Amino acid sequence: MNQAVSFARSRNRCLERFLTLSIDFLLFLQSQTTTTLDQELRRFEGDRDATLRALDLFERKLREEGASLATAGRPSPELAQELKLQLQRRDDIVHRILDTDLQIMSRIEQLKNGLLKDLNQSRVAKERLGKFKSGANNASGSGLDHKI
């Protein structure tokens, strides 16, 4: 087997790993609230960064191998077909990653909006409680001592 095909397959396995991480994180987001999001988000980002570094390595190796193939002449029809297949697989995986990332961003936006709503409700409740306490003090006559 040609090195370029081997590197292309390895790159696709890396992309599949990237997709799996994204899908797993999306499933987590769909089943969780914001209470555990920060820790899981850090783990997800770390795993994806590591996968991206490996992907970068395979991309560099593929460029090097492509340059050597270009100087060696035209590749065999079998090699060209296999490389084309691997490129199609890559494109499919990348589209699925992009779709999953859009879903992740949408879910994070939903969680953020829910958190903002909760914060706003908490602020309003705190203001109402403050007004209630203020009104209760005036109604009980506790301020009378200060006026006399």
Short mmCIF file of N, CA, C and O in Angstrom, two decimals:
data_model
loop_
_atom_site.label_atom_id
_atom_site.label_comp_id
_atom_site.label_asym_id
_atom_site.label_seq_id
_atom_site.Cartn_x
_atom_site.Cartn_y
_atom_site.Cartn_z
N MET A 1 0.84 -1.18 0.00
CA MET A 1 0.00 0.00 0.00
C MET A 1 0.88 1.24 0.00
O MET A 1 1.91 1.29 0.65
N ASN A 2 0.46 2.22 -0.72
CA ASN A 2 1.18 3.48 -0.84
C ASN A 2 1.07 4.27 0.46
O ASN A 2 0.05 4.25 1.15
N GLN A 3 2.14 5.02 0.78
CA GLN A 3 2.15 5.86 2.00
C GLN A 3 1.06 6.91 1.97
O GLN A 3 0.46 7.21 2.99
N ALA A 4 0.79 7.49 0.81
CA ALA A 4 -0.24 8.53 0.72
C ALA A 4 -1.60 7.96 1.11
O ALA A 4 -2.37 8.59 1.83
N VAL A 5 -1.90 6.76 0.66
CA VAL A 5 -3.17 6.11 1.02
C VAL A 5 -3.20 5.84 2.52
O VAL A 5 -4.21 6.08 3.18
N SER A 6 -2.10 5.37 3.04
CA SER A 6 -2.02 5.10 4.48
C SER A 6 -2.24 6.37 5.30
O SER A 6 -3.00 6.37 6.27
N PHE A 7 -1.60 7.46 4.88
CA PHE A 7 -1.77 8.73 5.59
C PHE A 7 -3.20 9.25 5.43
O PHE A 7 -3.78 9.80 6.37
N ALA A 8 -3.78 9.07 4.25
CA ALA A 8 -5.16 9.53 4.02
C ALA A 8 -6.13 8.75 4.90
O ALA A 8 -7.06 9.32 5.48
N ARG A 9 -5.91 7.46 5.03
CA ARG A 9 -6.76 6.64 5.91
C ARG A 9 -6.58 7.06 7.36
O ARG A 9 -7.57 7.15 8.11
N SER A 10 -5.35 7.31 7.77
CA SER A 10 -5.10 7.75 9.13
C SER A 10 -5.75 9.10 9.40
O SER A 10 -6.32 9.33 10.47
N ARG A 11 -5.66 9.99 8.43
CA ARG A 11 -6.30 11.30 8.57
C ARG A 11 -7.81 11.12 8.74
O ARG A 11 -8.43 11.75 9.60
N ASN A 12 -8.41 10.23 7.96
CA ASN A 12 -9.84 10.01 8.06
C ASN A 12 -10.23 9.40 9.41
O ASN A 12 -11.28 9.73 9.96
N ARG A 13 -9.37 8.52 9.94
CA ARG A 13 -9.64 7.98 11.28
C ARG A 13 -9.59 9.10 12.32
O ARG A 13 -10.39 9.12 13.26
N CYS A 14 -8.66 10.03 12.14
CA CYS A 14 -8.59 11.19 13.04
C CYS A 14 -9.85 12.03 12.93
O CYS A 14 -10.40 12.48 13.94
N LEU A 15 -10.30 12.25 11.71
CA LEU A 15 -11.53 13.01 11.52
C LEU A 15 -12.73 12.29 12.13
O LEU A 15 -13.61 12.92 12.73
N GLU A 16 -12.76 10.98 12.01
CA GLU A 16 -13.84 10.21 12.63
C GLU A 16 -13.79 10.33 14.15
O GLU A 16 -14.82 10.44 14.81
N ARG A 17 -12.59 10.34 14.71
CA ARG A 17 -12.43 10.54 16.15
C ARG A 17 -12.96 11.93 16.54
O ARG A 17 -13.65 12.09 17.54
N PHE A 18 -12.63 12.91 15.74
CA PHE A 18 -13.09 14.27 15.97
C PHE A 18 -14.62 14.32 15.94
O PHE A 18 -15.25 14.93 16.80
N LEU A 19 -15.21 13.65 14.96
CA LEU A 19 -16.66 13.59 14.85
C LEU A 19 -17.27 12.89 16.06
O LEU A 19 -18.26 13.36 16.63
N THR A 20 -16.67 11.79 16.49
CA THR A 20 -17.17 11.07 17.65
C THR A 20 -17.14 11.94 18.90
O THR A 20 -18.09 11.95 19.69
N LEU A 21 -16.05 12.68 19.08
CA LEU A 21 -15.97 13.60 20.23
C LEU A 21 -17.08 14.64 20.16
O LEU A 21 -17.71 14.95 21.18
N SER A 22 -17.32 15.16 18.98
CA SER A 22 -18.36 16.17 18.80
C SER A 22 -19.75 15.60 19.10
O SER A 22 -20.56 16.22 19.78
N ILE A 23 -20.02 14.42 18.58
CA ILE A 23 -21.32 13.78 18.81
C ILE A 23 -21.51 13.48 20.29
O ILE A 23 -22.58 13.73 20.86
N ASP A 24 -20.48 12.96 20.94
CA ASP A 24 -20.57 12.66 22.37
C ASP A 24 -20.85 13.92 23.17
O ASP A 24 -21.66 13.91 24.10
N PHE A 25 -20.19 15.01 22.81
CA PHE A 25 -20.40 16.27 23.53
C PHE A 25 -21.81 16.80 23.27
O PHE A 25 -22.47 17.29 24.19
N LEU A 26 -22.28 16.68 22.05
CA LEU A 26 -23.64 17.11 21.73
C LEU A 26 -24.66 16.31 22.54
O LEU A 26 -25.60 16.88 23.11
N LEU A 27 -24.47 15.01 22.63
CA LEU A 27 -25.37 14.17 23.43
C LEU A 27 -25.34 14.59 24.90
O LEU A 27 -26.38 14.63 25.57
N PHE A 28 -24.16 14.91 25.39
CA PHE A 28 -24.03 15.40 26.76
C PHE A 28 -24.82 16.70 26.92
O PHE A 28 -25.58 16.86 27.87
N LEU A 29 -24.64 17.63 25.98
CA LEU A 29 -25.32 18.92 26.07
C LEU A 29 -26.84 18.76 26.03
O LEU A 29 -27.55 19.49 26.72
N GLN A 30 -27.31 17.83 25.25
CA GLN A 30 -28.75 17.65 25.12
C GLN A 30 -29.37 17.05 26.38
O GLN A 30 -30.56 17.18 26.60
N SER A 31 -28.56 16.43 27.21
CA SER A 31 -29.09 15.79 28.41
C SER A 31 -28.76 16.53 29.69
O SER A 31 -29.12 16.07 30.76
N GLN A 32 -28.07 17.65 29.60
CA GLN A 32 -27.58 18.33 30.79
C GLN A 32 -28.09 19.75 30.89
O GLN A 32 -28.58 20.32 29.94
N THR A 33 -27.89 20.28 32.09
CA THR A 33 -28.09 21.69 32.33
C THR A 33 -26.72 22.33 32.43
O THR A 33 -25.70 21.66 32.25
N THR A 34 -26.67 23.59 32.76
CA THR A 34 -25.39 24.30 32.79
C THR A 34 -24.54 23.96 34.00
O THR A 34 -23.40 24.38 34.08
N THR A 35 -25.05 23.19 34.94
CA THR A 35 -24.30 22.97 36.18
C THR A 35 -22.98 22.25 35.98
O THR A 35 -22.02 22.53 36.68
N THR A 36 -22.90 21.34 35.02
CA THR A 36 -21.66 20.59 34.80
C THR A 36 -21.01 20.95 33.47
O THR A 36 -20.07 20.28 33.05
N LEU A 37 -21.50 21.97 32.83
CA LEU A 37 -21.03 22.31 31.49
C LEU A 37 -19.56 22.70 31.45
O LEU A 37 -18.82 22.26 30.57
N ASP A 38 -19.11 23.51 32.39
CA ASP A 38 -17.75 24.03 32.34
C ASP A 38 -16.71 22.92 32.34
O ASP A 38 -15.80 22.92 31.50
N GLN A 39 -16.83 21.98 33.24
CA GLN A 39 -15.85 20.89 33.32
C GLN A 39 -15.88 20.03 32.06
O GLN A 39 -14.83 19.68 31.51
N GLU A 40 -17.06 19.70 31.59
CA GLU A 40 -17.17 18.87 30.40
C GLU A 40 -16.68 19.61 29.15
O GLU A 40 -16.05 19.02 28.28
N LEU A 41 -16.93 20.91 29.08
CA LEU A 41 -16.46 21.71 27.95
C LEU A 41 -14.93 21.73 27.91
O LEU A 41 -14.33 21.59 26.83
N ARG A 42 -14.29 21.85 29.05
CA ARG A 42 -12.81 21.84 29.09
C ARG A 42 -12.26 20.50 28.61
O ARG A 42 -11.28 20.45 27.87
N ARG A 43 -12.90 19.41 29.03
CA ARG A 43 -12.44 18.08 28.61
C ARG A 43 -12.62 17.93 27.09
O ARG A 43 -11.73 17.48 26.39
N PHE A 44 -13.77 18.36 26.61
CA PHE A 44 -14.08 18.29 25.18
C PHE A 44 -13.06 19.09 24.37
O PHE A 44 -12.52 18.60 23.37
N GLU A 45 -12.78 20.30 24.79
CA GLU A 45 -11.82 21.15 24.08
C GLU A 45 -10.43 20.52 24.09
O GLU A 45 -9.73 20.55 23.07
N GLY A 46 -10.02 19.95 25.21
CA GLY A 46 -8.71 19.30 25.29
C GLY A 46 -8.61 18.10 24.36
O GLY A 46 -7.61 17.93 23.65
N ASP A 47 -9.66 17.28 24.34
CA ASP A 47 -9.67 16.10 23.46
C ASP A 47 -9.66 16.52 22.00
O ASP A 47 -8.95 15.93 21.18
N ARG A 48 -10.43 17.54 21.67
CA ARG A 48 -10.45 17.99 20.28
C ARG A 48 -9.12 18.62 19.87
O ARG A 48 -8.66 18.41 18.76
N ASP A 49 -8.50 19.36 20.78
CA ASP A 49 -7.19 19.94 20.47
C ASP A 49 -6.16 18.86 20.19
O ASP A 49 -5.36 18.97 19.26
N ALA A 50 -6.17 17.81 21.00
CA ALA A 50 -5.23 16.70 20.79
C ALA A 50 -5.49 16.03 19.44
O ALA A 50 -4.55 15.71 18.70
N THR A 51 -6.75 15.86 19.09
CA THR A 51 -7.10 15.25 17.81
C THR A 51 -6.69 16.16 16.65
O THR A 51 -6.20 15.69 15.63
N LEU A 52 -6.85 17.46 16.83
CA LEU A 52 -6.43 18.40 15.78
C LEU A 52 -4.92 18.38 15.57
O LEU A 52 -4.44 18.50 14.43
N ARG A 53 -4.16 18.22 16.65
CA ARG A 53 -2.69 18.13 16.51
C ARG A 53 -2.31 16.88 15.71
O ARG A 53 -1.44 16.93 14.84
N ALA A 54 -2.97 15.76 16.00
CA ALA A 54 -2.70 14.54 15.24
C ALA A 54 -3.12 14.71 13.79
O ALA A 54 -2.40 14.29 12.87
N LEU A 55 -4.24 15.35 13.58
CA LEU A 55 -4.72 15.60 12.22
C LEU A 55 -3.73 16.47 11.45
O LEU A 55 -3.44 16.20 10.27
N ASP A 56 -3.18 17.47 12.10
CA ASP A 56 -2.19 18.33 11.47
C ASP A 56 -0.96 17.52 11.05
O ASP A 56 -0.41 17.74 9.96
N LEU A 57 -0.54 16.59 11.87
CA LEU A 57 0.61 15.73 11.54
C LEU A 57 0.31 14.93 10.27
O LEU A 57 1.15 14.88 9.35
N PHE A 58 -0.87 14.31 10.19
CA PHE A 58 -1.21 13.54 9.01
C PHE A 58 -1.33 14.42 7.77
O PHE A 58 -0.94 14.01 6.67
N GLU A 59 -1.83 15.63 7.94
CA GLU A 59 -1.92 16.55 6.80
C GLU A 59 -0.52 16.89 6.28
O GLU A 59 -0.29 16.93 5.07
N ARG A 60 0.43 17.14 7.19
CA ARG A 60 1.80 17.43 6.76
C ARG A 60 2.41 16.25 6.03
O ARG A 60 3.05 16.40 4.98
N LYS A 61 2.19 15.06 6.57
CA LYS A 61 2.74 13.84 5.93
C LYS A 61 2.11 13.64 4.55
O LYS A 61 2.81 13.24 3.61
N LEU A 62 0.82 13.94 4.45
CA LEU A 62 0.17 13.81 3.15
C LEU A 62 0.73 14.80 2.14
O LEU A 62 0.91 14.45 0.96
N ARG A 63 0.98 16.03 2.57
CA ARG A 63 1.57 17.02 1.65
C ARG A 63 2.96 16.56 1.19
O ARG A 63 3.29 16.67 0.01
N GLU A 64 3.75 16.05 2.12
CA GLU A 64 5.09 15.55 1.76
C GLU A 64 4.98 14.39 0.77
O GLU A 64 5.70 14.35 -0.23
N GLU A 65 4.08 13.47 1.07
CA GLU A 65 3.90 12.32 0.19
C GLU A 65 3.35 12.74 -1.17
O GLU A 65 3.75 12.21 -2.21
N GLY A 66 2.46 13.71 -1.18
CA GLY A 66 1.91 14.23 -2.43
C GLY A 66 3.00 14.86 -3.28
O GLY A 66 3.01 14.70 -4.51
N ALA A 67 3.92 15.58 -2.63
CA ALA A 67 5.02 16.20 -3.37
C ALA A 67 5.91 15.13 -3.99
O ALA A 67 6.35 15.26 -5.14
N SER A 68 6.17 14.06 -3.24
CA SER A 68 7.02 13.00 -3.80
C SER A 68 6.29 12.24 -4.90
O SER A 68 6.92 11.78 -5.86
N LEU A 69 4.98 12.09 -4.79
CA LEU A 69 4.21 11.45 -5.87
C LEU A 69 4.24 12.30 -7.14
O LEU A 69 4.30 11.76 -8.25
N ALA A 70 4.18 13.61 -6.96
CA ALA A 70 4.19 14.51 -8.12
C ALA A 70 5.50 14.41 -8.88
O ALA A 70 5.52 14.47 -10.11
N THR A 71 6.59 14.24 -8.15
CA THR A 71 7.89 14.15 -8.83
C THR A 71 8.11 12.76 -9.43
O THR A 71 8.90 12.61 -10.36
N ALA A 72 7.41 11.76 -8.91
CA ALA A 72 7.60 10.38 -9.39
C ALA A 72 6.81 10.11 -10.67
O ALA A 72 7.01 9.08 -11.30
N GLY A 73 5.93 10.98 -11.03
CA GLY A 73 5.14 10.75 -12.24
C GLY A 73 3.69 10.46 -11.88
O GLY A 73 3.26 10.56 -10.75
N ARG A 74 2.96 10.04 -12.89
CA ARG A 74 1.53 9.78 -12.71
C ARG A 74 1.32 8.52 -11.87
O ARG A 74 1.91 7.47 -12.16
N PRO A 75 0.41 8.62 -10.86
CA PRO A 75 0.15 7.42 -10.04
C PRO A 75 -0.67 6.39 -10.82
O PRO A 75 -1.32 6.72 -11.81
N SER A 76 -0.64 5.18 -10.35
CA SER A 76 -1.41 4.11 -11.00
C SER A 76 -2.90 4.41 -10.87
O SER A 76 -3.32 5.12 -9.95
N PRO A 77 -3.72 3.87 -11.76
CA PRO A 77 -5.16 4.09 -11.66
C PRO A 77 -5.75 3.60 -10.33
O PRO A 77 -6.65 4.22 -9.78
N GLU A 78 -5.21 2.50 -9.82
CA GLU A 78 -5.69 1.97 -8.54
C GLU A 78 -5.38 2.94 -7.40
O GLU A 78 -6.23 3.20 -6.54
N LEU A 79 -4.16 3.48 -7.41
CA LEU A 79 -3.76 4.44 -6.38
C LEU A 79 -4.59 5.70 -6.49
O LEU A 79 -5.09 6.22 -5.48
N ALA A 80 -4.78 6.19 -7.70
CA ALA A 80 -5.58 7.40 -7.90
C ALA A 80 -7.01 7.18 -7.42
O ALA A 80 -7.60 8.05 -6.77
N GLN A 81 -7.58 6.01 -7.73
CA GLN A 81 -8.95 5.70 -7.30
C GLN A 81 -9.05 5.62 -5.78
O GLN A 81 -10.01 6.13 -5.19
N GLU A 82 -8.07 4.99 -5.15
CA GLU A 82 -8.09 4.87 -3.68
C GLU A 82 -7.95 6.24 -3.02
O GLU A 82 -8.64 6.54 -2.04
N LEU A 83 -7.08 7.08 -3.55
CA LEU A 83 -6.93 8.43 -3.00
C LEU A 83 -8.21 9.24 -3.18
O LEU A 83 -8.62 9.98 -2.28
N LYS A 84 -8.85 9.07 -4.33
CA LYS A 84 -10.11 9.77 -4.58
C LYS A 84 -11.17 9.30 -3.58
O LYS A 84 -11.92 10.12 -3.02
N LEU A 85 -11.23 8.03 -3.33
CA LEU A 85 -12.17 7.47 -2.35
C LEU A 85 -11.91 8.05 -0.95
O LEU A 85 -12.85 8.43 -0.24
N GLN A 86 -10.64 8.12 -0.57
CA GLN A 86 -10.29 8.65 0.74
C GLN A 86 -10.65 10.14 0.85
O GLN A 86 -11.09 10.62 1.90
N LEU A 87 -10.49 10.89 -0.25
CA LEU A 87 -10.87 12.30 -0.25
C LEU A 87 -12.39 12.46 -0.12
O LEU A 87 -12.86 13.36 0.58
N GLN A 88 -13.13 11.60 -0.78
CA GLN A 88 -14.59 11.64 -0.65
C GLN A 88 -15.03 11.32 0.78
O GLN A 88 -15.93 11.96 1.31
N ARG A 89 -14.38 10.34 1.36
CA ARG A 89 -14.67 9.99 2.76
C ARG A 89 -14.38 11.18 3.67
O ARG A 89 -15.13 11.50 4.58
N ARG A 90 -13.23 11.84 3.43
CA ARG A 90 -12.86 13.00 4.22
C ARG A 90 -13.93 14.08 4.12
O ARG A 90 -14.36 14.64 5.13
N ASP A 91 -14.36 14.36 2.90
CA ASP A 91 -15.38 15.39 2.70
C ASP A 91 -16.67 15.06 3.45
O ASP A 91 -17.28 15.93 4.07
N ASP A 92 -17.08 13.81 3.40
CA ASP A 92 -18.29 13.37 4.10
C ASP A 92 -18.14 13.56 5.62
O ASP A 92 -19.04 14.09 6.27
N ILE A 93 -17.02 13.17 6.15
CA ILE A 93 -16.79 13.30 7.59
C ILE A 93 -16.76 14.77 8.00
O ILE A 93 -17.36 15.16 9.00
N VAL A 94 -16.09 15.60 7.21
CA VAL A 94 -16.01 17.03 7.52
C VAL A 94 -17.40 17.66 7.51
O VAL A 94 -17.73 18.46 8.39
N HIS A 95 -18.25 17.29 6.55
CA HIS A 95 -19.61 17.82 6.53
C HIS A 95 -20.38 17.39 7.78
O HIS A 95 -21.14 18.19 8.35
N ARG A 96 -20.20 16.16 8.20
CA ARG A 96 -20.88 15.68 9.42
C ARG A 96 -20.36 16.42 10.66
O ARG A 96 -21.13 16.73 11.57
N ILE A 97 -19.06 16.69 10.68
CA ILE A 97 -18.48 17.46 11.80
C ILE A 97 -19.09 18.85 11.83
O ILE A 97 -19.49 19.34 12.90
N LEU A 98 -19.17 19.50 10.69
CA LEU A 98 -19.73 20.84 10.62
C LEU A 98 -21.19 20.85 11.08
O LEU A 98 -21.61 21.73 11.85
N ASP A 99 -21.96 19.87 10.66
CA ASP A 99 -23.36 19.77 11.08
C ASP A 99 -23.46 19.58 12.59
O ASP A 99 -24.26 20.23 13.27
N THR A 100 -22.62 18.72 13.13
CA THR A 100 -22.62 18.48 14.57
C THR A 100 -22.20 19.73 15.33
O THR A 100 -22.80 20.07 16.36
N ASP A 101 -21.20 20.43 14.83
CA ASP A 101 -20.76 21.66 15.50
C ASP A 101 -21.85 22.73 15.49
O ASP A 101 -22.00 23.46 16.47
N LEU A 102 -22.62 22.80 14.42
CA LEU A 102 -23.75 23.74 14.39
C LEU A 102 -24.78 23.37 15.46
O LEU A 102 -25.33 24.25 16.13
N GLN A 103 -25.03 22.09 15.63
CA GLN A 103 -25.96 21.64 16.66
C GLN A 103 -25.41 21.95 18.06
O GLN A 103 -26.17 22.33 18.96
N ILE A 104 -24.11 21.77 18.24
CA ILE A 104 -23.48 22.09 19.52
C ILE A 104 -23.63 23.57 19.83
O ILE A 104 -24.01 23.95 20.94
N MET A 105 -23.33 24.40 18.85
CA MET A 105 -23.44 25.85 19.07
C MET A 105 -24.88 26.26 19.38
O MET A 105 -25.12 27.10 20.25
N SER A 106 -25.82 25.62 18.72
CA SER A 106 -27.23 25.91 18.97
C SER A 106 -27.61 25.52 20.39
O SER A 106 -28.30 26.27 21.10
N ARG A 107 -27.17 24.37 20.83
CA ARG A 107 -27.50 23.91 22.19
C ARG A 107 -26.83 24.80 23.24
O ARG A 107 -27.44 25.13 24.26
N ILE A 108 -25.60 25.20 23.00
CA ILE A 108 -24.91 26.10 23.93
C ILE A 108 -25.66 27.43 24.01
O ILE A 108 -25.84 27.99 25.09
N GLU A 109 -26.14 27.90 22.88
CA GLU A 109 -26.93 29.14 22.86
C GLU A 109 -28.21 28.97 23.67
O GLU A 109 -28.61 29.86 24.42
N GLN A 110 -28.87 27.81 23.54
CA GLN A 110 -30.08 27.54 24.33
C GLN A 110 -29.75 27.55 25.83
O GLN A 110 -30.51 28.12 26.62
N LEU A 111 -28.66 26.89 26.19
CA LEU A 111 -28.28 26.85 27.61
C LEU A 111 -27.94 28.25 28.11
O LEU A 111 -28.31 28.62 29.23
N LYS A 112 -27.25 29.02 27.29
CA LYS A 112 -26.90 30.39 27.68
C LYS A 112 -28.16 31.22 27.88
O LYS A 112 -28.28 31.93 28.88
N ASN A 113 -29.09 31.12 26.96
CA ASN A 113 -30.34 31.87 27.08
C ASN A 113 -31.12 31.45 28.32
O ASN A 113 -31.72 32.28 29.00
N GLY A 114 -31.12 30.16 28.62
CA GLY A 114 -31.79 29.68 29.83
C GLY A 114 -31.13 30.24 31.08
O GLY A 114 -31.80 30.62 32.05
N LEU A 115 -29.81 30.28 31.06
CA LEU A 115 -29.07 30.82 32.20
C LEU A 115 -29.35 32.31 32.37
O LEU A 115 -29.57 32.79 33.49
N LEU A 116 -29.37 33.05 31.27
CA LEU A 116 -29.68 34.48 31.33
C LEU A 116 -31.09 34.72 31.86
O LEU A 116 -31.34 35.63 32.65
N LYS A 117 -32.03 33.87 31.43
CA LYS A 117 -33.41 33.98 31.91
C LYS A 117 -33.46 33.72 33.41
O LYS A 117 -34.13 34.46 34.15
N ASP A 118 -32.77 32.68 33.86
CA ASP A 118 -32.73 32.38 35.30
C ASP A 118 -32.12 33.52 36.10
O ASP A 118 -32.61 33.87 37.17
N LEU A 119 -31.04 34.09 35.58
CA LEU A 119 -30.40 35.22 36.26
C LEU A 119 -31.33 36.42 36.34
O LEU A 119 -31.41 37.09 37.38
N ASN A 120 -32.03 36.69 35.26
CA ASN A 120 -32.97 37.81 35.24
C ASN A 120 -34.11 37.57 36.23
O ASN A 120 -34.51 38.48 36.96
N GLN A 121 -34.63 36.36 36.26
CA GLN A 121 -35.70 36.04 37.21
C GLN A 121 -35.22 36.16 38.65
O GLN A 121 -35.94 36.64 39.51
N SER A 122 -34.00 35.75 38.89
CA SER A 122 -33.42 35.88 40.22
C SER A 122 -33.26 37.34 40.61
O SER A 122 -33.56 37.73 41.75
N ARG A 123 -32.82 38.15 39.68
CA ARG A 123 -32.66 39.59 39.95
C ARG A 123 -34.01 40.23 40.27
O ARG A 123 -34.15 40.97 41.22
N VAL A 124 -35.03 39.90 39.49
CA VAL A 124 -36.37 40.44 39.71
C VAL A 124 -36.90 39.99 41.07
O VAL A 124 -37.47 40.80 41.82
N ALA A 125 -36.72 38.73 41.40
CA ALA A 125 -37.19 38.23 42.69
C ALA A 125 -36.47 38.94 43.84
O ALA A 125 -37.08 39.27 44.87
N LYS A 126 -35.17 39.17 43.67
CA LYS A 126 -34.40 39.86 44.70
C LYS A 126 -34.90 41.30 44.87
O LYS A 126 -35.03 41.80 45.99
N GLU A 127 -35.20 41.97 43.76
CA GLU A 127 -35.74 43.33 43.83
C GLU A 127 -37.08 43.35 44.54
O GLU A 127 -37.35 44.20 45.38
N ARG A 128 -37.95 42.38 44.22
CA ARG A 128 -39.27 42.31 44.86
C ARG A 128 -39.13 42.04 46.35
O ARG A 128 -39.86 42.62 47.16
N LEU A 129 -38.23 41.17 46.71
CA LEU A 129 -38.01 40.87 48.12
C LEU A 129 -37.51 42.10 48.86
O LEU A 129 -37.95 42.39 49.97
N GLY A 130 -36.62 42.85 48.21
CA GLY A 130 -36.13 44.09 48.81
C GLY A 130 -37.25 45.08 49.01
O GLY A 130 -37.34 45.74 50.06
N LYS A 131 -38.15 45.22 48.05
CA LYS A 131 -39.28 46.13 48.18
C LYS A 131 -40.23 45.65 49.27
O LYS A 131 -40.77 46.45 50.03
N PHE A 132 -40.42 44.34 49.35
CA PHE A 132 -41.31 43.78 50.36
C PHE A 132 -40.76 44.06 51.76
O PHE A 132 -41.49 44.50 52.64
N LYS A 133 -39.48 43.81 51.94
CA LYS A 133 -38.85 44.06 53.25
C LYS A 133 -38.94 45.54 53.60
O LYS A 133 -39.24 45.91 54.73
N SER A 134 -38.69 46.40 52.63
CA SER A 134 -38.75 47.83 52.85
C SER A 134 -40.17 48.24 53.24
O SER A 134 -40.37 49.02 54.17
N GLY A 135 -41.18 47.73 52.57
CA GLY A 135 -42.57 48.04 52.87
C GLY A 135 -42.98 47.49 54.22
O GLY A 135 -43.75 48.11 54.96
N ALA A 136 -42.46 46.32 54.58
CA ALA A 136 -42.81 45.71 55.87
C ALA A 136 -42.25 46.53 57.01
O ALA A 136 -42.89 46.69 58.05
N ASN A 137 -41.04 47.05 56.85
CA ASN A 137 -40.45 47.87 57.92
C ASN A 137 -41.26 49.13 58.14
O ASN A 137 -41.49 49.54 59.27
N ASN A 138 -41.69 49.78 57.08
CA ASN A 138 -42.46 51.01 57.20
C ASN A 138 -43.83 50.73 57.82
O ASN A 138 -44.32 51.51 58.63
N ALA A 139 -44.45 49.62 57.46
CA ALA A 139 -45.78 49.29 57.96
C ALA A 139 -45.75 48.89 59.44
O ALA A 139 -46.72 49.10 60.16
N SER A 140 -44.66 48.36 59.93
CA SER A 140 -44.60 47.92 61.32
C SER A 140 -44.30 49.05 62.29
O SER A 140 -44.38 48.86 63.48
N GLY A 141 -43.94 50.19 61.75
CA GLY A 141 -43.66 51.32 62.63
C GLY A 141 -42.25 51.32 63.18
O GLY A 141 -41.94 52.11 64.08
N SER A 142 -41.40 50.46 62.68
CA SER A 142 -40.04 50.40 63.21
C SER A 142 -39.26 51.67 62.94
O SER A 142 -38.30 51.97 63.64
N GLY A 143 -39.69 52.45 61.99
CA GLY A 143 -39.01 53.70 61.68
C GLY A 143 -39.43 54.83 62.60
O GLY A 143 -38.85 55.92 62.57
N LEU A 144 -40.42 54.62 63.44
CA LEU A 144 -40.91 55.66 64.32
C LEU A 144 -39.87 56.11 65.34
O LEU A 144 -39.82 57.27 65.71
N ASP A 145 -39.08 55.20 65.84
CA ASP A 145 -38.07 55.55 66.85
C ASP A 145 -37.11 56.60 66.30
O ASP A 145 -36.64 57.42 67.04
N HIS A 146 -36.82 56.52 65.02
CA HIS A 146 -35.87 57.45 64.43
C HIS A 146 -36.50 58.85 64.26
O HIS A 146 -35.80 59.83 64.27
N LYS A 147 -37.82 58.92 64.13
CA LYS A 147 -38.48 60.20 63.92
C LYS A 147 -38.65 60.96 65.23
O LYS A 147 -38.71 62.16 65.25
N ILE A 148 -38.75 60.29 66.33
CA ILE A 148 -39.00 60.93 67.62
C ILE A 148 -37.77 61.50 68.20
O ILE A 148 -36.82 61.80 68.23
#
